[in-house]
XYZ file of C-alpha atoms in Angstrom:
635
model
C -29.025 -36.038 -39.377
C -30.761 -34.688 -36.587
C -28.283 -34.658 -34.518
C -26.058 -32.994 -36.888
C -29.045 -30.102 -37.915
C -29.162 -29.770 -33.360
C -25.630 -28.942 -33.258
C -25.855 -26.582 -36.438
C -29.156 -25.287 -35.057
C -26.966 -24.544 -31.635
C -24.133 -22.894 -33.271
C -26.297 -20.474 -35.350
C -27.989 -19.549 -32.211
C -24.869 -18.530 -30.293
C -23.465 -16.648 -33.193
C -26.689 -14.859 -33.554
C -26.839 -14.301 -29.390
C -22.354 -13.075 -29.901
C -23.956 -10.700 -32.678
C -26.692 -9.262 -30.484
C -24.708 -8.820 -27.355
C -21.785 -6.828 -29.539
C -24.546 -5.041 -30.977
C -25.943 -3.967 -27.747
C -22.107 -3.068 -26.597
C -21.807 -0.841 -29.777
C -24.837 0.545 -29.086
C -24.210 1.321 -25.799
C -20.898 2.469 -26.452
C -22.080 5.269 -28.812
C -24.622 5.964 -26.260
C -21.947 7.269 -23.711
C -19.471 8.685 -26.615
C -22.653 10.834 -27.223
C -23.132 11.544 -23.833
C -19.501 12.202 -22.990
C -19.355 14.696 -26.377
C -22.486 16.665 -25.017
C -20.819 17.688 -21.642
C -18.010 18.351 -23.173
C -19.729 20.242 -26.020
C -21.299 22.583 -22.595
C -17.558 23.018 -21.253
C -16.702 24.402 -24.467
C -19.170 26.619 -24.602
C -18.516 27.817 -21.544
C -14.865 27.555 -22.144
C -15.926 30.020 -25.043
C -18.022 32.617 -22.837
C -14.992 32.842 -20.462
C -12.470 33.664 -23.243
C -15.156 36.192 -24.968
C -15.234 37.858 -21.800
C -11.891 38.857 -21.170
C -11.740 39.551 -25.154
C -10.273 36.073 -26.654
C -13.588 35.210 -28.068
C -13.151 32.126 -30.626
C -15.909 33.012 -33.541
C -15.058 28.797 -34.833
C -15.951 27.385 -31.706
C -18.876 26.108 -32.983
C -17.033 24.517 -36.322
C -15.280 22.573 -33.365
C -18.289 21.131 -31.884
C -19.538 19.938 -34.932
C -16.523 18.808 -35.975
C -16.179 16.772 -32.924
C -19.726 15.836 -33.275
C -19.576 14.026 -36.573
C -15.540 12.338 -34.977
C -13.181 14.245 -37.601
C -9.672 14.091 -36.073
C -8.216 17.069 -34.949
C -4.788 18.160 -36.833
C -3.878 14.761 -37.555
C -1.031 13.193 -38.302
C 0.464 10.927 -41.188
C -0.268 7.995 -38.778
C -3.057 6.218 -39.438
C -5.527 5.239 -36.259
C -5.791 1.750 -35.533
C -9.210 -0.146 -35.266
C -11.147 0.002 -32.021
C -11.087 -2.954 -30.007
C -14.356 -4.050 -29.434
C -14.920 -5.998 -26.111
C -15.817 -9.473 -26.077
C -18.118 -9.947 -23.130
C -20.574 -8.452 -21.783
C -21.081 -6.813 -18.250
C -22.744 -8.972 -15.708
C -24.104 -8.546 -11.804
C -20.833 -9.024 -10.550
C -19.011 -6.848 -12.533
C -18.754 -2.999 -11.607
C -21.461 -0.987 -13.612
C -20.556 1.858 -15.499
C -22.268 5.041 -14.446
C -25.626 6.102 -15.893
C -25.330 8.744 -18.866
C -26.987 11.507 -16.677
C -24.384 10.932 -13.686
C -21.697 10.949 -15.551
C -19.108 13.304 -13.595
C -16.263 15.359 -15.124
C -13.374 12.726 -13.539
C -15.252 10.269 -15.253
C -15.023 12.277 -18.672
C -11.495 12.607 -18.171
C -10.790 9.400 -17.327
C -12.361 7.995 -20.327
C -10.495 10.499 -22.115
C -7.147 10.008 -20.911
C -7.883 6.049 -21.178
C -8.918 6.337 -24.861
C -5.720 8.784 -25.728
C -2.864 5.931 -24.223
C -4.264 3.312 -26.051
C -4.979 5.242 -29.408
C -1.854 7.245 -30.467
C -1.774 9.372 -33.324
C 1.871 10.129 -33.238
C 5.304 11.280 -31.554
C 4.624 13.563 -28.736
C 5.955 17.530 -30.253
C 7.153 19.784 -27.854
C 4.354 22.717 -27.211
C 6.921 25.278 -27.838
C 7.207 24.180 -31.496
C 3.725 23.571 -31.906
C 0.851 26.227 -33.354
C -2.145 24.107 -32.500
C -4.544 26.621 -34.295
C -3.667 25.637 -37.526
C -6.740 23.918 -37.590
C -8.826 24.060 -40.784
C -11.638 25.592 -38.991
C -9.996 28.202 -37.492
C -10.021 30.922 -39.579
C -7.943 33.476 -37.348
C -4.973 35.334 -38.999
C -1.857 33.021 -38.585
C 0.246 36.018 -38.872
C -0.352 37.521 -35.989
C 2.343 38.587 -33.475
C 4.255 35.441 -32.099
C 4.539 36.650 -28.448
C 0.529 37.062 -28.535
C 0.223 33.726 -30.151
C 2.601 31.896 -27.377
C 0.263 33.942 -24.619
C -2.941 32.481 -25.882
C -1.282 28.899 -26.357
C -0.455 29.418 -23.199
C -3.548 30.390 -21.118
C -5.716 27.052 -23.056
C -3.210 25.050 -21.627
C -3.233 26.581 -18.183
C -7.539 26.931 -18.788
C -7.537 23.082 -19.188
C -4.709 22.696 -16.166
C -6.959 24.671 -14.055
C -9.776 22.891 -14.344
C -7.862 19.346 -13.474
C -6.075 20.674 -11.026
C -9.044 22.548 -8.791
C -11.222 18.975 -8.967
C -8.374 17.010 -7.831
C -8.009 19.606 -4.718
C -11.698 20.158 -4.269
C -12.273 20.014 -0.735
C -8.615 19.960 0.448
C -7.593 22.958 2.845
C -4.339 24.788 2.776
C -2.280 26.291 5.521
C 0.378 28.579 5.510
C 2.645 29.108 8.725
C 4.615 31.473 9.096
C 4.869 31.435 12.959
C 5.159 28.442 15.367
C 4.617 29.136 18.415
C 5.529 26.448 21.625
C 3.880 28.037 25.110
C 6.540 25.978 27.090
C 5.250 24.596 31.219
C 7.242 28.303 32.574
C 5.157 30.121 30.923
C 1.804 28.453 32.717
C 3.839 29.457 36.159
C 4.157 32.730 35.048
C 0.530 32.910 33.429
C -0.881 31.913 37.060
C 1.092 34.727 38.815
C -0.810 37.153 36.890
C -4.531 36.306 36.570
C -5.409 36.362 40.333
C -6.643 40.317 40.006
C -9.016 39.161 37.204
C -10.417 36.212 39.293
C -10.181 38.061 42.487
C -12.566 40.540 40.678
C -14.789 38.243 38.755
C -15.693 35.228 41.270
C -17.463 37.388 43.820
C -20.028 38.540 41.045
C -21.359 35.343 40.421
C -25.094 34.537 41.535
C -25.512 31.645 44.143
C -28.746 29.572 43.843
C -31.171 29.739 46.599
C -31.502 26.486 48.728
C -34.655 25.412 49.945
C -35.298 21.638 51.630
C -37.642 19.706 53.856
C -37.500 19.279 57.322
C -38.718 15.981 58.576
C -39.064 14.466 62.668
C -41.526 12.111 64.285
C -42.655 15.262 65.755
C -43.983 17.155 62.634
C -42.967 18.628 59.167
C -41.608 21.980 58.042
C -38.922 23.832 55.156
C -36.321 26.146 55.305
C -34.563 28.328 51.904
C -32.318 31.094 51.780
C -32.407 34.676 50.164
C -29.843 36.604 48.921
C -27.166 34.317 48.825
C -24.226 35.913 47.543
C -20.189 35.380 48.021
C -19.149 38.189 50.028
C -15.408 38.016 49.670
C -13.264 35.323 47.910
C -9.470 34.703 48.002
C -7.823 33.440 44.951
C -5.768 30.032 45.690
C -2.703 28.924 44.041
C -2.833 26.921 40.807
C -0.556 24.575 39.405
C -0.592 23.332 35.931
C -0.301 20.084 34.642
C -0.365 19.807 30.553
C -1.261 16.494 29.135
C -1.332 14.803 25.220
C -5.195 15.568 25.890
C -5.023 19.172 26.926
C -3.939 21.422 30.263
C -5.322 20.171 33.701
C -4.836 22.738 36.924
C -5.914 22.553 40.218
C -5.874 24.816 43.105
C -4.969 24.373 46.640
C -6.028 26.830 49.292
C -7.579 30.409 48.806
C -10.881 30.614 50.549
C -14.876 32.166 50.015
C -17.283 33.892 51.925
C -20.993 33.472 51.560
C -23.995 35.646 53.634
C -27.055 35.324 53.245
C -30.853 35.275 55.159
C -32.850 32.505 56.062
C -36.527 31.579 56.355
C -38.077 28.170 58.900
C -41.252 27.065 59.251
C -42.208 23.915 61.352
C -45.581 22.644 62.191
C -46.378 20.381 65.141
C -49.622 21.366 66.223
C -49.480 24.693 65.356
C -47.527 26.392 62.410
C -43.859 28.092 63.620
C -42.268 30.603 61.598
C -38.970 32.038 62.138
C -35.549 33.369 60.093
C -32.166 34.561 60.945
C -29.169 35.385 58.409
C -26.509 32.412 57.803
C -22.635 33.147 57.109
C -20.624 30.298 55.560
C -16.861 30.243 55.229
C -15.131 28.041 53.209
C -11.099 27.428 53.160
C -8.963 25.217 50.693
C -10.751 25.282 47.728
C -9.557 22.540 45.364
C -10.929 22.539 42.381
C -9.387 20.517 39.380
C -10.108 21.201 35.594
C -9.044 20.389 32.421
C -9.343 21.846 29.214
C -8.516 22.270 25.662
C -7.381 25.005 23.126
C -9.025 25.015 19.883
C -9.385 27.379 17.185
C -11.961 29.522 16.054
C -11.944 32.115 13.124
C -8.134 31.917 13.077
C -8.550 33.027 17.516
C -8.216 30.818 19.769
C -10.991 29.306 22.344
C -10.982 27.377 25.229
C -13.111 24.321 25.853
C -13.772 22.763 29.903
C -13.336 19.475 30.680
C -13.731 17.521 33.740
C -14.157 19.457 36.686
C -13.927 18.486 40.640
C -14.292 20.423 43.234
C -13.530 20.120 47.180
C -13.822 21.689 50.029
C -11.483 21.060 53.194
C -13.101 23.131 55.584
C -16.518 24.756 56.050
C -17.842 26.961 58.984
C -21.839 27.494 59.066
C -23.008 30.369 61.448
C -26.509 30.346 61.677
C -28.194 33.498 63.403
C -31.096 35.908 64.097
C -33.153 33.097 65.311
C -35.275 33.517 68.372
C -36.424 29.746 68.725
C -33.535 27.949 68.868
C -34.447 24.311 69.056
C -35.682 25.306 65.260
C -32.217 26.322 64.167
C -31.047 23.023 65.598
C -33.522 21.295 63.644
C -31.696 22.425 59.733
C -28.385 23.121 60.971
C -26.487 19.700 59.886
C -28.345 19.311 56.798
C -28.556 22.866 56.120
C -24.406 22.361 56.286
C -23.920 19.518 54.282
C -26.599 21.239 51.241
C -24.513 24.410 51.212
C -20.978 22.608 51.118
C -23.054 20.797 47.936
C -23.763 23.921 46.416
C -20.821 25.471 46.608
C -19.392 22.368 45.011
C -21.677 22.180 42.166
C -22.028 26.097 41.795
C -18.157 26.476 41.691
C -17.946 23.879 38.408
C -20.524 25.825 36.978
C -19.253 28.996 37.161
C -16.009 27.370 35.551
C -17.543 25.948 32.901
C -20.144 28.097 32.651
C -19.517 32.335 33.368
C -15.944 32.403 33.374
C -15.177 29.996 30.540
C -17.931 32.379 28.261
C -16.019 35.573 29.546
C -13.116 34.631 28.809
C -13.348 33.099 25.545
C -15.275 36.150 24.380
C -12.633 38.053 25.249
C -10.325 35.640 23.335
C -12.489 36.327 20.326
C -13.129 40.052 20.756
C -9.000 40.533 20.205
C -8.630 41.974 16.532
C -6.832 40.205 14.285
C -4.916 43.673 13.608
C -3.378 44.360 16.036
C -1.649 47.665 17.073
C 1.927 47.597 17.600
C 2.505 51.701 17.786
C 4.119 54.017 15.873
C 1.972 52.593 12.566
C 2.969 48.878 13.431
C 0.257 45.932 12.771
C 1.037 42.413 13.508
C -2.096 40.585 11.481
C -2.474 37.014 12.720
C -4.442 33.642 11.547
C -4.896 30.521 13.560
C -4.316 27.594 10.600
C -5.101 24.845 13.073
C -5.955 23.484 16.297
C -3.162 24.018 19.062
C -0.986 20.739 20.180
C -0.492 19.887 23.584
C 1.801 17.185 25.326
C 3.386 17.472 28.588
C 5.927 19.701 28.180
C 3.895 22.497 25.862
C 1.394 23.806 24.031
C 2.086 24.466 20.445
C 0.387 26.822 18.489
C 0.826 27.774 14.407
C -0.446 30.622 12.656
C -0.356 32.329 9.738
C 0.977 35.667 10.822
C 2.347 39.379 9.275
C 3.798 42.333 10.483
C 3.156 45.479 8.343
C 3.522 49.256 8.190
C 0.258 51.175 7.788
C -2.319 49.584 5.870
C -0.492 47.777 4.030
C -1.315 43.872 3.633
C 0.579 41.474 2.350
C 0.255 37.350 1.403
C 3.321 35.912 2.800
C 3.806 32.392 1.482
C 6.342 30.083 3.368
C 7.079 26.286 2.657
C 10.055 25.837 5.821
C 10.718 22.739 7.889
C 10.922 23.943 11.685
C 14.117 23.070 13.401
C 14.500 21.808 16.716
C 18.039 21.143 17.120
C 19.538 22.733 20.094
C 15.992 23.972 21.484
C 16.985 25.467 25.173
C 12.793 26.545 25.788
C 12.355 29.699 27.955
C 8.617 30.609 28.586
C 7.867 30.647 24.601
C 9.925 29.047 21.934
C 8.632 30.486 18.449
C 9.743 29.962 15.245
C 9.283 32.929 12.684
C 9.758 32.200 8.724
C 11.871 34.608 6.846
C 8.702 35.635 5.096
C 7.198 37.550 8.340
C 10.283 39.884 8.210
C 10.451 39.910 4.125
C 6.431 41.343 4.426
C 7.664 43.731 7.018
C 10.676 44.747 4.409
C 7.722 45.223 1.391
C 5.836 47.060 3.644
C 8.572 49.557 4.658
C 9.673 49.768 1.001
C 5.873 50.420 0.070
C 5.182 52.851 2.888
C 8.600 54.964 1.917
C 9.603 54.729 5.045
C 13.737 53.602 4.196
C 14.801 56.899 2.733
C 18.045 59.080 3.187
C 18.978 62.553 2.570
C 22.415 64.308 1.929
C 22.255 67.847 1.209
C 24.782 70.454 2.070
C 24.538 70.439 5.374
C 25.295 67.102 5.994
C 28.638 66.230 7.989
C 31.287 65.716 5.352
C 29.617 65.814 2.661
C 29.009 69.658 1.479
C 32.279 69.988 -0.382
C 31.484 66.803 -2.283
C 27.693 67.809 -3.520
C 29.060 70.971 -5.204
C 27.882 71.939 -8.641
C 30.837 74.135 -9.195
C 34.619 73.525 -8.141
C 38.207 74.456 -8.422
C 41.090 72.703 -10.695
C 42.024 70.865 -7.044
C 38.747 70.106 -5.560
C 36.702 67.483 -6.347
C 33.103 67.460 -6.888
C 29.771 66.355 -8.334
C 30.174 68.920 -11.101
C 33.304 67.702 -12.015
C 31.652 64.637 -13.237
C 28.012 65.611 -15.065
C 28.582 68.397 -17.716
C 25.282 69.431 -17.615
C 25.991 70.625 -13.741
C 27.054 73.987 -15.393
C 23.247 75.259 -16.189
C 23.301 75.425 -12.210
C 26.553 77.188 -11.298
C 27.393 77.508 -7.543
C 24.480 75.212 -6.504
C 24.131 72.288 -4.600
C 23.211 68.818 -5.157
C 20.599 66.582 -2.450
C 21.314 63.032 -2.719
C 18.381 60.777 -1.693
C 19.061 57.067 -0.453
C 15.441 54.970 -0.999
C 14.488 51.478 -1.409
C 14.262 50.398 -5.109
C 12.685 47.047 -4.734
C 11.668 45.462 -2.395
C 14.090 44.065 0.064
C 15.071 39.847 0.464
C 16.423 38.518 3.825
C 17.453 35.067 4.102
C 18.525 33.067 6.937
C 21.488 31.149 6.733
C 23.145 29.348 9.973
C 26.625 30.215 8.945
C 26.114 33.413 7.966
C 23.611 35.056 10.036
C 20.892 36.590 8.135
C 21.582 37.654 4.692
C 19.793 41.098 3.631
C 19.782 42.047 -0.047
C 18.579 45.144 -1.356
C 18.247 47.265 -4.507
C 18.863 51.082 -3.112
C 18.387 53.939 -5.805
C 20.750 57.336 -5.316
C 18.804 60.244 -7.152
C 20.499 63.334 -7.457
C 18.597 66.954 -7.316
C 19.305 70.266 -7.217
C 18.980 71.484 -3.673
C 16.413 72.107 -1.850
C 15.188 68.974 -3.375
C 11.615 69.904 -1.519
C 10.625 72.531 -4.293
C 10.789 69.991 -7.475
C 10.648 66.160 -5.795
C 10.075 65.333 -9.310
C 13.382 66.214 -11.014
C 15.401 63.512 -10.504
C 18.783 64.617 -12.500
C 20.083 61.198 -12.943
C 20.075 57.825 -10.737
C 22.238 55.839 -9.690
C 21.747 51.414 -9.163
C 23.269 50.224 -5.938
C 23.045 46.561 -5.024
C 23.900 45.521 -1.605
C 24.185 42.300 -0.071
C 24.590 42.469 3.971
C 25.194 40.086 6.900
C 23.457 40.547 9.897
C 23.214 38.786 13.323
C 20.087 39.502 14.870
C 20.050 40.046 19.163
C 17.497 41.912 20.990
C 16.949 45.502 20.868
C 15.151 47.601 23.872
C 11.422 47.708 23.668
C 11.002 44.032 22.992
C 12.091 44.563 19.058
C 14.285 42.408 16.953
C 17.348 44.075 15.464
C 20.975 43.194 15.137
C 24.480 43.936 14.351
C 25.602 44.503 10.963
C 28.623 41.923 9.679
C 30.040 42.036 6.167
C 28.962 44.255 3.510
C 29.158 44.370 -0.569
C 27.754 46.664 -3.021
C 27.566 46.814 -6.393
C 27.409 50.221 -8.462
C 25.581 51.197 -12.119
C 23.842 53.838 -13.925
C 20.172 54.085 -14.001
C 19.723 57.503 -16.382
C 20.782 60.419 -16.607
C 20.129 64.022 -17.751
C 23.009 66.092 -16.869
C 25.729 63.583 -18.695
C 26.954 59.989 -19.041
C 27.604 58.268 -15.997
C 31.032 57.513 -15.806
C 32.691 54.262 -14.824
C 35.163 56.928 -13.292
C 32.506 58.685 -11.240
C 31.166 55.335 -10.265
C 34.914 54.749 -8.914
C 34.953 58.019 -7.134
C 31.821 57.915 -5.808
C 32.213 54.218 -4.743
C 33.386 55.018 -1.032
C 31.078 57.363 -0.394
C 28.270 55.056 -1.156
C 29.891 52.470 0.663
C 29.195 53.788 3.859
C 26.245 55.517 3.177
C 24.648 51.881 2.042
C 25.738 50.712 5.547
C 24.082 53.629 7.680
C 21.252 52.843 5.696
C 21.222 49.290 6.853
C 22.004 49.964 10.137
C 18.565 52.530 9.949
C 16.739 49.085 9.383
C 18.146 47.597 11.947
C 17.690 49.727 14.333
C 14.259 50.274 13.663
C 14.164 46.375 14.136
C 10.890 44.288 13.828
C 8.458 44.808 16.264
C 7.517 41.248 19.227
C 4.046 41.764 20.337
C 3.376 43.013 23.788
C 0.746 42.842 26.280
C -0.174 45.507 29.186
C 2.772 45.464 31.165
C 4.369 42.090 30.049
C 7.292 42.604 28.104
C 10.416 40.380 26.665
C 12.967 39.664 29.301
C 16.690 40.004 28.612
C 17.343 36.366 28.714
C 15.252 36.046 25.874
C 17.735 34.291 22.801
C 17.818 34.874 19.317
C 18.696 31.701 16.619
C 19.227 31.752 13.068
C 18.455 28.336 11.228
C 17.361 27.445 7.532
C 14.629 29.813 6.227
C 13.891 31.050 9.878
C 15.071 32.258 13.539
C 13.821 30.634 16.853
C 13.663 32.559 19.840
C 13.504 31.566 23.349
C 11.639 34.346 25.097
C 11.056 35.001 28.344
C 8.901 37.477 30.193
C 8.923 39.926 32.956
C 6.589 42.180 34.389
C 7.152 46.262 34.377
């Protein structure tokens, strides 16, 4: 009996300790349903103030809460929900803890969410496009209302929601867009090291040399001797070679030379106290100094960051004069030799890493980021990352844009760079068809593609008539409404409809489509720009193979050619398909002049002081880009 009231007594117990722990699971599952319902009760609200603001304010928003509040189902279905699974066990050390009700985060929300939505279903899946989700009960809005404005608003919760998903699963991820690779290729270091000896030439003999003071020491007594005035009286830029590395560019320099003057100051004391000074001269020959460095980026410019640094000098000639005690002079001369050759060691690392590496990356960060290519040409330029180096180059990307004016534009480019049949020159960069299709919006936007045939254009008077005979053919001939302007003429202006598209295409060169619109006017168009008679649609599609134009521009030759003709409007009588026909070759050619006046004008390569683009330079077309191999010469 007892035994059988102990094991009784036992299972009581654990069913009363099962009950408790589900209760405490229950209870501290409606804890974080709560918890989860009040945040998203806030991002509601503010969901609300957002929608109020741009005047979609929801006046049932509140209905929703409480509706959500007190776990009504939302437009149900005819399927009813099954139970909730309860767990069976309870959490222990070991398992992972669920985060505390006030640090619960939004991913956590939505995960709980999205977990509690694929194990509860409420039905087939409708397509949104057949769905009106505010047939809710306690929305109260007029279900009548115009079905393109209902589709919008459908349409913008969805994307609200999206939005919100979307920006915290990129929060803290960085975008780049390239538009321009760039590849400074070993030449170009040899031809960079040709040209910076005026700036160096210029620059070292400014810098300050530290004065040099020591003690002199004999079994015969004790004394010092400094210098004043130390300063590099002439300096001779050596040659440089370039070495580029995984890790950065390393150079050193071999021969090139310095001179130093300066004054001295002795005093020895034996038995008595000897003063005496002099000047010193010091030449030094074969300079080698070795550096490396790195290119990194800074605000979208680039900067340069020093290295190691050596420095060595071959031969150095001490002249020490002005003394009139010359067993004094003897006394400093070898060690005064041996300090200055340090100096000049230490001093010439400093200045490398110190002076000249602050001059010139302030200069590198002084260039504007807009920069001036003439005639109302900007090239605007972004460094997206840190340049690349291995021993063959150093690769730069940016995010780059040539425009007209002021004009900006957002170019956005998703390309692959090719490198098949690379031949480098001194720069190998690659330039995404969106740099030129900015510079095409630009032009377009600026009104700078236009062209005008009035009467005294070549060929073309007898054509723009508004009056003819039974035998001639003209532009009256074809609008009725011509007669209110007998014995006129008609200007013809050739502009840019849309904006233009160029594609690049291996096979075909680069492919240039544009929308041109002919408007007709009575001539002199200048006194009523506004009164466009009728217009004319012209679509053109155009090959072109790009080669380089004088000036260091990009242009090219035009290949085939196809247009396509329509009416726009008219005021002066139907457009006929037989004027369309009649006026077909005419527009033909005028459609390829005015791609030719593109090409010519060409898109401006950056240039630098007297640095331009050599001939040898080669153009490329590949998929969604052109490479060029560039190479420079001085003018």
């Amino acid at each position: 009996m007892g035994d059988g009231a102990n094991v009784f007594n036992t299972f009581s117990f654990n069913k009363w300790a099962d009950g408790k722990r589900e209760e405490e699971i229950d209870k501290e599952s409606r804890r974080r349903r709560a918890e989860q319902i009040k945040r998203l009760k806030e991002r509601l609200r503010k969901e609300r103030a957002l929608r109020e603001s741009a005047g979609d304010g929801d006046l049932d928003l509140e209905a929703l809460i409480e509706a959500l509040q007190r776990g009504e189902v939302i437009n149900p279905d005819n399927v009813p929900e099954p139970a909730v699974q309860r767990p069976m066990t309870r959490p222990t050390k070991t398992d992972d803890v669920a985060p505390k009700s006030e640090e619960l985060s939004d991913e956590y929300i939505f995960n709980e969410i999205n977990l509690y939505a694929s194990t509860h279903p409420h039905g087939n899946a409708v397509p949104i496009s057949k769905t009106d989700t505010r047939h809710w009960q306690y929305n109260r809005r007029n279900h009548d209302e115009d079905a393109s404005r209902k589709a919008i608003q459908q349409v913008m919760r969805y994307l609200n929601w999206l939005a919100v998903v979307v920006l915290s699963s990129l929060r803290g991820l960085e975008t780049s867009n390239e538009t321009v690779k760039t590849r400074l290729n070993f030449e170009f270091f040899k031809f960079f090291s040709k040209s910076g000896h005026h700036v160096v030439d210029q620059e070292i003999p400014k810098i300050t040399i530290p004065n040099i003071s020591f003690p002199i020491t004999t079994p015969l007594g004790a004394g010092s001797v400094s210098t004043d005035e130390l300063k590099i009286d002439k300096f001779s830029t050596p040659h440089i070679d370039f070495l580029l590395t995984s890790s950065g560019i390393s150079w050193g320099s071999r021969g090139g030379g310095v001179k130093l003057r300066g004054l001295w100051g002795a005093e020895f004391t034996q038995v008595v106290t000897v003063r005496d000074s002099g000047w010193v001269q010091a030449i030094a020959t074969d300079i080698r100094l070795n550096l490396s460095a790195k290119v990194f980026a800074l605000d979208g410019k680039p900067q340069i960051d020093i290295g190691e640094c050596t420095v060595d000098i071959v031969h150095l000639d001490v002249q020490i004069g002005g003394s009139v005690i010359s067993w004094l002079v003897n006394l400093f001369r070898t060690p005064f030799s041996a300090l200055l050759k340090t100096v000049i060691h230490n001093q010439a690392c400093v200045a490398a890493q110190g002076i000249l590496l602050e001059e010139s990356n302030k200069f590198l960060h002084s260039l504007p980021s807009h920069v001036d290519l003439g005639k109302h040409f900007y090239a605007d330029y972004y460094l997206v990352a840190n340049p690349r180096s291995t021993d063959e180059f150093v690769e730069v990307i940016l995010s780059a844009d040539v425009v007209y004016g002021n004009t900006t534009c957002k170019s956005s480019s998703n390309v692959s760079w090719s490198e098949a049949g690379v031949n480098p020159g001194m720069v190998t960069m690659w330039i995404a068809d969106a740099v030129p299709n900015c510079f095409l919006a630009s032009i377009h936007r600026g009104q700078l593609v236009q062209l005008l045939l009035t009467k005294n254009s070549p060929n073309f008077a007898g054509y723009l008539r508004t009056s003819c005979g039974l035998l001639s053919l003209c532009v009256g001939r074809f609008f009725p409404g011509l007669k209110q302007f007998p014995n006129q003429f008609v200007d013809v202006l050739f502009h840019t409809y849309k904006e233009p598209l160029l594609v690049s295409d291996p096979k075909k060169g680069l492919l240039l489509n544009m929308t041109i619109a002919v408007d007709l006017y009575i001539n002199p168009m200048k006194t009523h720009p506004h009164d466009v008679l009728a217009r004319i649609g012209l679509n053109t599609s155009t090959s072109v193979f790009p080669k380089l134009l004088p000036g260091g521009k990009i242009g090219g030759d035009l290949g085939y050619s196809n247009l396509d003709l329509y009416g726009v409007f008219s005021s002066i009588g139907e457009i006929s398909p037989r004027f369309l026909r009649a006026f077909d070759s005419l527009l033909r050619e005028t459609s390829k002049e005015l791609v030719r006046t593109i090409l010519r004008l060409g898109f401006p390569i950056p240039s630098l002081d007297n640095v331009t683009v050599a001939d040898t330079t080669k153009i490329g077309v590949l998929n969604g880009h052109i490479r060029l191999n560039i190479d420079f010469e001085y003018k």
